[in-house]
GROMACS .gro file of C-alpha atoms in nm:
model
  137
    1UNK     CA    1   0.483  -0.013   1.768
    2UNK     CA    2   0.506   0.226   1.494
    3UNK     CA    3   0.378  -0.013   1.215
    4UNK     CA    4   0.068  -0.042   1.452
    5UNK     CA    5  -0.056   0.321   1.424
    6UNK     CA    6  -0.150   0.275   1.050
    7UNK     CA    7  -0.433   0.030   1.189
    8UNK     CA    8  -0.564   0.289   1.449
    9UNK     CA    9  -0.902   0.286   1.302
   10UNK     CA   10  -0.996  -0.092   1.454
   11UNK     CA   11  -1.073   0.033   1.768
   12UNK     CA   12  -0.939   0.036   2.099
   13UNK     CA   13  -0.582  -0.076   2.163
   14UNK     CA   14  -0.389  -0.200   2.475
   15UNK     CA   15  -0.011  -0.261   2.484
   16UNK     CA   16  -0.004  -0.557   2.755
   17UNK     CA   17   0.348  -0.646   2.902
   18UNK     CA   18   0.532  -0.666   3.231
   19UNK     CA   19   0.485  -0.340   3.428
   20UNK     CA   20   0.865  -0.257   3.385
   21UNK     CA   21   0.852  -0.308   2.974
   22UNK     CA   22   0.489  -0.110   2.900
   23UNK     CA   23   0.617   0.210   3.133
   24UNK     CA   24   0.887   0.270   2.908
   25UNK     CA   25   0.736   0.171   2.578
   26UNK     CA   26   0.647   0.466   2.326
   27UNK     CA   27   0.304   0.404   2.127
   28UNK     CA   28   0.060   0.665   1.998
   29UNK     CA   29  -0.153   0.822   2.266
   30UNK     CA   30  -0.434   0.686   2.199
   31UNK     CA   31  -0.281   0.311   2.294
   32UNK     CA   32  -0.319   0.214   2.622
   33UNK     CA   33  -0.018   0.097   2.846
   34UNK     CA   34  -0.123  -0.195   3.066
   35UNK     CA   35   0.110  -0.412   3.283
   36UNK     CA   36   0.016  -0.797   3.301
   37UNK     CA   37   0.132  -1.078   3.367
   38UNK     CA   38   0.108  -1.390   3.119
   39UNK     CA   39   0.074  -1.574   3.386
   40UNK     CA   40  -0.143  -1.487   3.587
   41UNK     CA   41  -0.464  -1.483   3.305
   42UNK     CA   42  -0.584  -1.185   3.086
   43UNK     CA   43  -0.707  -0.891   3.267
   44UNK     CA   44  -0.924  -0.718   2.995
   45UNK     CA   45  -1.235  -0.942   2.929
   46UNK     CA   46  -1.431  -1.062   2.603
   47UNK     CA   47  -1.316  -0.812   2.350
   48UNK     CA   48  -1.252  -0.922   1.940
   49UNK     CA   49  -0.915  -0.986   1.920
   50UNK     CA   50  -0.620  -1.106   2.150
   51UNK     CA   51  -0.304  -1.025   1.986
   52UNK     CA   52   0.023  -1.219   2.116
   53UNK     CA   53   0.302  -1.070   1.889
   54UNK     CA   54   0.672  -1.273   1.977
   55UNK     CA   55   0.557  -1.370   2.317
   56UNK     CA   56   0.574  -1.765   2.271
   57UNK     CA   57   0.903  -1.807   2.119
   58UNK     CA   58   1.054  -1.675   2.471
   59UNK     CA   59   0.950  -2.008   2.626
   60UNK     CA   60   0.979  -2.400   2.655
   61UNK     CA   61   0.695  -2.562   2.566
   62UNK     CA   62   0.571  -2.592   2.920
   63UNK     CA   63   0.551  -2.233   2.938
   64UNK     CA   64   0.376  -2.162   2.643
   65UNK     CA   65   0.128  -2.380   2.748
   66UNK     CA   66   0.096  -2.215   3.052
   67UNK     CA   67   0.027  -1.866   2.935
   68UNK     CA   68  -0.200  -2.033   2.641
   69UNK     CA   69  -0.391  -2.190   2.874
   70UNK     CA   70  -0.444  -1.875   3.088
   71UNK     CA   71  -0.601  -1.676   2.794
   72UNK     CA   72  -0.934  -1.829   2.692
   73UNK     CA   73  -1.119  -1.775   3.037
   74UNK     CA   74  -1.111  -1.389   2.930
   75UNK     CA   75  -1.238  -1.464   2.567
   76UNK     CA   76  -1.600  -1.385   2.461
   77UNK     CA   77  -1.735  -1.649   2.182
   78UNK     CA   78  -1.648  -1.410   1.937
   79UNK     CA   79  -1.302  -1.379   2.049
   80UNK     CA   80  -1.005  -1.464   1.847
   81UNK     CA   81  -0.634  -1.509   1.973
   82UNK     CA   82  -0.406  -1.413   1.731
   83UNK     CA   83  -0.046  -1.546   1.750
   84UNK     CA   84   0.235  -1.337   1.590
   85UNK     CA   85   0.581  -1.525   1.605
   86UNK     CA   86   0.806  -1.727   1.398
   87UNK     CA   87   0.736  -2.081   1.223
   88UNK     CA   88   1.002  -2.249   1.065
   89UNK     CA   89   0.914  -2.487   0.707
   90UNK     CA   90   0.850  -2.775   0.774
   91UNK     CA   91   0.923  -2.826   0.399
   92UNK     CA   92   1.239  -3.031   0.266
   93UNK     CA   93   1.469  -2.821   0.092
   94UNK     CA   94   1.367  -2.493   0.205
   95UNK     CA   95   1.510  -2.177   0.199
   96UNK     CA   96   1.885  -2.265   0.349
   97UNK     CA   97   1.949  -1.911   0.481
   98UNK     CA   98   1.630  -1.850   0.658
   99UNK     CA   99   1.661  -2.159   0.803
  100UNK     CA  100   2.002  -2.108   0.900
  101UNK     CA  101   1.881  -1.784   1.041
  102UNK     CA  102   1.618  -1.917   1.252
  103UNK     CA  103   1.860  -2.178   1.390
  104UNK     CA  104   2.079  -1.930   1.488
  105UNK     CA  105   1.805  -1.726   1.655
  106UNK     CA  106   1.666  -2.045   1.831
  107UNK     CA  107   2.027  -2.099   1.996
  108UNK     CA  108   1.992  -1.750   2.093
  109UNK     CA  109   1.629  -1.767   2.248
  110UNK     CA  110   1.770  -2.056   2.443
  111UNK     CA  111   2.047  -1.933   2.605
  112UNK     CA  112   1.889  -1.559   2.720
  113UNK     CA  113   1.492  -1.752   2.785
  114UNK     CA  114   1.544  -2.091   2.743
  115UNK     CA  115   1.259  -2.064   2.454
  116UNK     CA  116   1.275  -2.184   2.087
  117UNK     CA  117   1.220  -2.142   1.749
  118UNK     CA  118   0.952  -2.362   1.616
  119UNK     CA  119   0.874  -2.580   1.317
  120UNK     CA  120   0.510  -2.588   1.185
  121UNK     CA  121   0.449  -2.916   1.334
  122UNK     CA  122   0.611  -2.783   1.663
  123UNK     CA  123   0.330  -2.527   1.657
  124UNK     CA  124   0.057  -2.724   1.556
  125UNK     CA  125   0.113  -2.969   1.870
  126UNK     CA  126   0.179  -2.664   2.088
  127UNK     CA  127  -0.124  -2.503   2.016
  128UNK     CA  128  -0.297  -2.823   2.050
  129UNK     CA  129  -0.167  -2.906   2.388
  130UNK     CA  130  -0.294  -2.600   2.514
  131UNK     CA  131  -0.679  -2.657   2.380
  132UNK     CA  132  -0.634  -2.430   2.046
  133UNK     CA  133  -0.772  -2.500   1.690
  134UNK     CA  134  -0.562  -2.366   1.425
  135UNK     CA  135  -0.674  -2.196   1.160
  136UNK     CA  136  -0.356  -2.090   0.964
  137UNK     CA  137  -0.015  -2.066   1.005
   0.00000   0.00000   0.00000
C-alpha cells in the first residue's frame, strides 16, 4: 500500500478485503479499512473508480466470474472497474524468462487457490463472460 499514498490527492480511498486481511493491513490514515466479501456484491455504491488489484488471478474461471459479475450492480454510469493483475503475451517468441516466471507462478496460484495465470486471450474471454468491455490490457 505504500506506492498508493503518492496518489492521495484523487480522493477518497477504501482498502476492501476479507475482514481478517483489512484489520491487519497498514495504509495511511486517511485510507479506509473495509471488510467485504467478493462475493457477496460491492458494498460502497456508484463512486469513479473500482480498483481490483491481484484479486482475479486467485481463482478458476468460474470464480472470477462470480465476483465480476457481483460488481456492476454498485457502479454509477460513470463508473469504471479497473483490473490490476497479470496477463501473459499472447505473442510468439516472447520474453522466455517472464514467461517462464509466470508459469511458475501459475503452478503456484493453483496449488494454494486453485487460480491461474492468464494469457491475453484468457482475459479477454474472461472479462467477456462476465458482461465486461475491454478497453486495454
Amino acid at each position: 500500500m505504500a506506492n498508493v499514498e503518492k496518489f492521495l490527492d484523487l480522493g477518497d480511498m477504501v482498502l476492501q478485503d476479507l475482514p481478517k486481511v483489512v484489520e491487519n493491513a497498514s495504509v495511511a490514515e486517511r485510507i479506509e479499512k473495509m471488510g467485504n466479501d467478493d462475493f457477496t456484491g460491492q458494498q460502497i455504491k456508484g463512486v469513479r473508480e473500482y480498483n481490483m488489484c491481484q484479486v482475479l488471478h486467485s481463482h478458476n474461471d468460474e470464480v472470477a466470474i462470480r465476483i465480476l459479475k457481483a460488481q456492476p450492480p454498485a457502479m454509477s454510469a460513470g463508473s469504471v472497474p479497473l483490473i490490476d493483475d497479470k496477463a501473459i503475451s499472447d505473442e510468439k517468441g516472447s520474453d522466455a524468462p517472464s514467461v517462464l516466471s509466470a508459469t511458475e507462478f501459475s503452478l503456484t496460484m493453483f496449488e494454494m487457490f486453485k487460480g491461474v495465470e492468464r494469457r491475453e486471450a484468457q482475459w479477454r474471454k474472461l472479462f467477456d463472460d462476465a458482461g465486461y468491455r475491454v478497453d486495454a490490457l
